[in-house]
Coordinates of C-alpha atoms (C1' of nucleotides) in Angstrom, one line a residue:
Chain A
X1 CA 96.3 116.1 109.3
X2 CA 94.3 115.6 111.8
X3 CA 91.1 116.9 112.5
X4 CA 88.5 117.0 115.6
X5 CA 84.4 115.9 114.1
X6 CA 82.1 117.4 116.3
X7 CA 80.2 114.7 118.2
X8 CA 77.8 117.5 119.5
X9 CA 76.1 117.5 116.1
X10 CA 75.6 114.2 116.0
X11 CA 73.8 114.2 119.7
X12 CA 71.6 117.1 119.0
X13 CA 70.5 115.3 115.9
X14 CA 69.6 111.9 117.9
X15 CA 67.6 114.1 120.4
X16 CA 65.7 116.2 117.7
X17 CA 64.7 112.5 116.6
X18 CA 63.8 111.5 120.8
X19 CA 66.6 109.3 120.9
X20 CA 67.7 108.9 124.0
X21 CA 72.3 109.6 124.9
X22 CA 73.4 106.9 126.3
X23 CA 76.6 105.2 126.7
X24 CA 75.9 102.9 124.0
X25 CA 75.3 105.8 121.5
X26 CA 78.0 107.8 122.9
X27 CA 80.4 104.8 122.1
X28 CA 79.6 103.9 118.7
X29 CA 79.1 108.2 117.8
X30 CA 82.8 109.0 118.9
X31 CA 83.9 105.7 117.3
X32 CA 82.4 106.9 113.9
X33 CA 83.0 110.2 113.5
X34 CA 87.2 110.0 114.7
X35 CA 87.2 106.8 111.8
X36 CA 89.5 107.9 109.4
X37 CA 88.3 105.0 106.7
X38 CA 85.1 103.2 107.0
X39 CA 83.9 100.1 109.7
X40 CA 82.1 96.9 109.3
X41 CA 79.3 97.0 112.5
X42 CA 82.0 94.1 113.3
X43 CA 84.8 96.9 113.8
X44 CA 82.9 99.0 115.3
X45 CA 81.8 96.6 118.1
X46 CA 85.5 95.8 118.7
X47 CA 86.7 99.8 118.6
X48 CA 83.6 101.1 120.9
X49 CA 84.4 98.7 123.4
X50 CA 87.7 100.5 124.3
X51 CA 84.9 103.7 125.4
X52 CA 82.0 101.1 127.0
X53 CA 83.3 97.8 127.6
X54 CA 78.9 96.2 127.7
X55 CA 78.6 97.3 124.4
X56 CA 76.5 94.7 122.9
X57 CA 77.2 93.9 118.8
X58 CA 73.4 94.1 119.1
X59 CA 73.7 97.7 119.7
X60 CA 75.7 98.3 117.0
X61 CA 73.6 96.8 114.6
X62 CA 71.0 99.2 115.5
X63 CA 72.3 102.0 116.1
X64 CA 74.2 102.1 112.4
X65 CA 70.3 101.2 111.7
X66 CA 69.5 104.8 113.0
X67 CA 72.6 107.1 111.6
X68 CA 71.8 105.5 108.9
X69 CA 68.4 106.9 108.7
X70 CA 69.2 110.4 110.6
X71 CA 72.1 110.2 107.5
X72 CA 75.1 110.8 109.7
X73 CA 76.5 108.0 108.8
X74 CA 76.4 106.2 104.7
X75 CA 76.8 102.8 103.6
X76 CA 80.5 102.0 101.9
X77 CA 79.7 99.8 98.6
X78 CA 83.0 97.8 97.7
X79 CA 83.3 94.8 95.7
X80 CA 83.8 92.5 98.4
X81 CA 80.2 94.0 100.5
X82 CA 78.3 96.8 100.8
X83 CA 78.5 96.2 105.1
X84 CA 81.2 99.1 106.5
X85 CA 79.8 102.5 106.6
X86 CA 81.3 105.9 107.4
X87 CA 80.8 109.2 108.5
X88 CA 78.0 111.7 106.2
X89 CA 78.6 114.8 109.1
X90 CA 79.0 117.1 105.9
X91 CA 75.7 116.1 104.2
X92 CA 75.7 113.7 100.9
X93 CA 79.2 112.9 99.5
X94 CA 81.1 111.2 97.2
X95 CA 83.8 108.9 98.5
X96 CA 87.2 107.9 97.2
X97 CA 88.4 104.9 99.2
X98 CA 92.1 103.3 98.2
X99 CA 91.9 99.5 98.0
X100 CA 95.2 99.1 99.7
X101 CA 95.1 101.0 103.2
X102 CA 91.3 102.3 103.3
X103 CA 91.9 105.3 103.6
X104 CA 88.4 107.6 102.7
X105 CA 89.0 111.3 101.6
X106 CA 85.5 112.8 100.1
X107 CA 84.9 114.8 97.0
X108 CA 82.7 116.8 95.2
X109 CA 80.5 116.0 92.9
X110 CA 78.9 119.3 90.9
X111 CA 79.1 118.7 87.6
X112 CA 76.6 115.3 88.1
X113 CA 73.5 117.3 88.3
X114 CA 73.2 118.0 84.1
X115 CA 74.2 113.9 83.8
X116 CA 71.3 113.3 86.4
X117 CA 69.1 115.7 84.5
X118 CA 69.7 114.1 80.9
X119 CA 69.1 110.9 81.9
X120 CA 66.1 111.3 83.6
X121 CA 65.1 113.0 80.7
X122 CA 66.4 110.4 78.0
X123 CA 64.3 107.4 80.0
X124 CA 62.0 108.8 81.4
X125 CA 62.5 108.3 85.5
X126 CA 62.8 110.1 88.1
X127 CA 65.4 110.5 89.5
X128 CA 65.5 110.1 93.4
X129 CA 68.7 108.7 94.4
X130 CA 72.7 108.2 93.0
X131 CA 75.8 107.2 94.5
X132 CA 78.9 107.4 93.1
X133 CA 82.4 106.0 94.4
X134 CA 85.8 105.5 93.2
X135 CA 88.5 103.4 94.1
X136 CA 91.8 103.1 93.5
X137 CA 95.4 104.0 94.7
X138 CA 96.2 106.3 97.5
X139 CA 99.3 108.6 97.0
X140 CA 101.2 107.1 99.7
X141 CA 100.6 103.3 98.3
X142 CA 101.0 104.4 94.9
X143 CA 104.7 104.4 96.2
X144 CA 105.3 101.3 97.0
Chain B
X1 CA 61.5 97.4 73.5
X2 CA 62.8 93.0 73.0
X3 CA 65.9 92.0 72.7
X4 CA 68.1 88.7 71.9
X5 CA 71.2 88.4 74.0
X6 CA 73.8 86.4 72.7
X7 CA 74.4 83.9 74.6
X8 CA 77.0 82.0 72.6
X9 CA 79.3 85.3 73.9
X10 CA 79.1 84.3 77.2
X11 CA 79.8 79.9 76.3
X12 CA 83.5 81.6 74.5
X13 CA 83.8 83.8 77.2
X14 CA 83.6 80.5 79.5
X15 CA 85.2 78.5 77.4
X16 CA 88.2 80.2 76.3
X17 CA 89.1 80.1 80.6
X18 CA 88.8 76.4 80.1
X19 CA 85.3 75.6 81.4
X20 CA 83.5 73.6 80.6
X21 CA 79.8 74.2 79.4
X22 CA 77.7 72.3 81.6
X23 CA 73.6 72.1 81.7
X24 CA 73.9 73.5 84.8
X25 CA 76.2 76.6 83.3
X26 CA 73.2 76.5 80.3
X27 CA 70.9 77.2 82.7
X28 CA 72.0 80.4 84.9
X29 CA 73.6 81.5 81.7
X30 CA 70.6 81.8 79.9
X31 CA 68.5 83.1 83.2
X32 CA 70.7 86.6 83.8
X33 CA 70.9 87.0 79.8
X34 CA 67.4 87.2 79.1
X35 CA 66.8 88.7 82.6
X36 CA 65.1 92.2 82.4
X37 CA 66.4 93.3 86.4
X38 CA 68.7 92.8 88.2
X39 CA 69.4 89.1 90.1
X40 CA 69.5 87.4 93.8
X41 CA 71.4 84.4 93.9
X42 CA 68.2 82.5 94.9
X43 CA 66.2 84.1 91.9
X44 CA 68.8 83.1 89.5
X45 CA 67.6 79.4 91.0
X46 CA 64.0 79.6 90.6
X47 CA 64.4 80.0 87.2
X48 CA 66.9 78.4 85.8
X49 CA 65.5 75.1 87.2
X50 CA 63.0 76.0 84.6
X51 CA 65.5 75.6 82.5
X52 CA 67.3 73.0 84.4
X53 CA 65.8 71.0 86.8
X54 CA 68.8 69.6 89.2
X55 CA 70.5 72.4 89.5
X56 CA 71.9 73.1 92.6
X57 CA 71.8 76.4 94.4
X58 CA 75.4 75.7 95.6
X59 CA 76.3 75.4 91.8
X60 CA 74.4 79.1 91.0
X61 CA 77.0 80.5 94.1
X62 CA 80.0 78.7 92.2
X63 CA 78.3 80.2 88.6
X64 CA 77.2 84.0 89.8
X65 CA 81.3 84.2 91.0
X66 CA 82.4 82.7 88.1
X67 CA 81.2 85.1 85.5
X68 CA 81.2 88.5 88.0
X69 CA 84.6 87.1 87.3
X70 CA 84.8 87.4 83.4
X71 CA 82.9 90.4 83.7
X72 CA 79.9 89.2 82.2
X73 CA 78.0 90.4 84.9
X74 CA 77.5 93.2 87.9
X75 CA 76.3 93.1 91.0
X76 CA 74.1 95.3 91.8
X77 CA 74.4 97.5 94.4
X78 CA 70.8 98.6 96.0
X79 CA 69.9 100.4 99.7
X80 CA 68.2 97.0 100.5
X81 CA 71.9 95.5 99.5
X82 CA 73.8 93.7 97.1
X83 CA 74.0 90.7 96.7
X84 CA 71.9 91.3 93.0
X85 CA 73.5 90.9 89.7
X86 CA 73.3 91.8 86.3
X87 CA 74.3 91.1 82.6
X88 CA 76.9 93.5 82.3
X89 CA 77.7 91.1 78.1
X90 CA 78.6 95.0 76.7
X91 CA 81.2 96.0 79.1
X92 CA 81.3 98.1 82.3
X93 CA 78.1 100.0 82.3
X94 CA 76.2 102.4 84.5
X95 CA 73.0 101.6 86.0
X96 CA 69.4 102.8 85.9
X97 CA 67.2 101.0 88.1
X98 CA 63.5 101.4 89.5
X99 CA 62.5 101.3 93.1
X100 CA 59.1 100.2 92.7
X101 CA 59.4 97.9 90.0
X102 CA 62.8 96.8 89.7
X103 CA 63.1 97.5 85.9
X104 CA 66.9 98.5 85.1
X105 CA 68.6 101.5 82.2
X106 CA 71.4 102.0 80.8
X107 CA 73.2 105.1 80.2
X108 CA 76.4 106.3 79.1
X109 CA 79.2 108.1 81.4
X110 CA 81.0 110.1 78.9
X111 CA 80.9 113.7 81.1
X112 CA 83.0 111.3 83.9
X113 CA 86.4 111.2 82.5
X114 CA 86.8 114.4 83.2
X115 CA 85.4 114.8 86.5
X116 CA 87.7 111.2 87.5
X117 CA 90.5 113.2 86.1
X118 CA 90.2 116.4 88.1
X119 CA 89.7 114.1 91.2
X120 CA 92.4 112.3 90.4
X121 CA 94.7 115.5 90.2
X122 CA 93.4 117.4 93.3
X123 CA 93.7 113.9 95.3
X124 CA 96.9 112.5 94.8
X125 CA 95.0 109.5 94.1
X126 CA 95.1 106.8 90.9
X127 CA 91.9 106.4 90.1
X128 CA 91.3 102.1 88.8
X129 CA 87.6 101.7 89.6
X130 CA 84.2 103.3 89.9
X131 CA 80.7 102.9 91.0
X132 CA 77.7 105.2 89.4
X133 CA 74.4 104.3 90.0
X134 CA 71.4 105.4 90.0
X135 CA 67.3 105.2 91.1
X136 CA 64.1 106.6 91.4
X137 CA 60.4 105.6 89.4
X138 CA 60.7 104.6 86.2
X139 CA 58.0 106.3 83.4
X140 CA 55.5 103.9 84.3
X141 CA 55.6 103.3 88.2
X142 CA 56.1 107.1 88.2
X143 CA 52.5 108.0 86.8
X144 CA 50.5 104.7 89.4
Chain C
dT1 C1' 56.9 107.0 136.4
dT2 C1' 57.0 105.5 131.8
dA3 C1' 59.0 104.7 127.5
dC4 C1' 62.4 103.8 125.0
dT5 C1' 67.4 101.2 125.4
dT6 C1' 70.2 97.4 126.4
dG7 C1' 72.1 92.8 126.1
dC8 C1' 71.6 87.8 125.5
dA9 C1' 70.5 84.0 123.9
dA10 C1' 67.8 82.0 120.1
dA11 C1' 66.5 82.1 115.2
dC12 C1' 66.8 83.1 111.2
dG13 C1' 68.9 83.7 105.9
dT14 C1' 72.7 83.9 102.9
dT15 C1' 76.5 82.4 101.3
dT16 C1' 80.7 78.9 102.3
dT17 C1' 83.5 74.3 102.4
dG18 C1' 84.0 69.1 102.0
dC19 C1' 82.8 65.3 100.0
dA20 C1' 82.0 61.7 96.7
dC21 C1' 79.6 61.0 93.0
dG22 C1' 78.8 62.5 87.8
dA23 C1' 80.3 64.8 83.7
dT24 C1' 83.1 67.1 79.8
dT25 C1' 86.8 66.8 77.5
Chain D
dA1 C1' 91.2 58.5 81.8
dA2 C1' 92.4 62.6 84.1
dT3 C1' 90.1 66.7 85.3
dC4 C1' 86.4 69.5 86.2
dG5 C1' 82.3 70.4 87.7
dT6 C1' 78.2 69.0 90.5
dG7 C1' 74.4 67.9 94.2
dC8 C1' 74.0 67.0 99.5
dA9 C1' 75.2 68.1 103.7
dA10 C1' 76.8 70.3 107.5
dA11 C1' 79.0 74.4 108.4
dA12 C1' 80.1 78.9 109.4
dC13 C1' 78.4 83.5 109.3
dG14 C1' 76.6 88.0 109.2
dT15 C1' 72.2 89.8 110.8
dT16 C1' 67.6 90.1 113.2
dT17 C1' 64.4 89.2 116.9
dG18 C1' 61.8 88.0 121.1
dC19 C1' 62.1 89.3 126.1
dA20 C1' 63.5 90.1 130.5
dA21 C1' 65.8 93.6 132.6
dG22 C1' 68.6 98.2 133.1
dT23 C1' 68.4 102.7 132.4
dA24 C1' 67.3 108.5 130.7
dA25 C1' 64.0 111.5 130.3

DNA sequence: TTACTTGCAAACGTTTTGCACGATT
DNA sequence: AATCGTGCAAAACGTTTGCAAGTAA
């Protein structure tokens, strides 16, 4: 499956936040928007420098922070740590990650709202955020 | 609500793994087993030293690693990072955490199995692990 | 021009490692 | 007695900050 991610939406969102569209930011955005797996800051750095040689690691960190704030990317939490990021262009979604090859797939979680309401009612909490993530083996890795 | 956690179970589990029951490990276990919130390694260090003065931070890290391996504790993932741990003595459970005061509550997620089956079917993945965590405001913090 | 952005270097806090000593079984 | 565990010190690592120079609007 091949899909083209609309990076224009990312740039529009950045501009609305009065961010300047620099070479560094373009490179980071292109890199994450086209990635099929979650990427650590260092991985983003290596990949994005193929687009924009002068990029610094510090700028990657600052750009990731901004993109997360604008909800364009989300942190991916894995057993080994939670320092990887993935595109979130279509709003908050739930992730399913292959432990073996890192392939990431989104899935719907419509059933969850009822559960959240029930929990809120039982505990007296006001629920503000949730995150649900699954991991396992994708169909390819399952075979080998 | 007051509840006494059975630390004996923790020690039994450690012994089954041929671990020695030292003062350092006892202190770390007591600390986490009796905590009502998730604790970072440094917080465990500070609290556990009230029980065992000579404890070193390195030993806390190594003990946490062992306890996680034995599934006696689980990592808590929060927006700010994922370096806190919480007791997991009753098997895998789902967490609801207050953003304001850190109070943690467990909740049941029976409805989830059906969702996981659906996702597995749709994606071709074999789902091995899942991670669901909610955050918000507890009833006390909601008021103030 | 003005405000924002960048990259460098250095600082920082957390986590890991090597090692000799000490403790548990 | 043999093995395992400990604490210290130091190193490694990821991330953040201060700052002067550069760039977009």
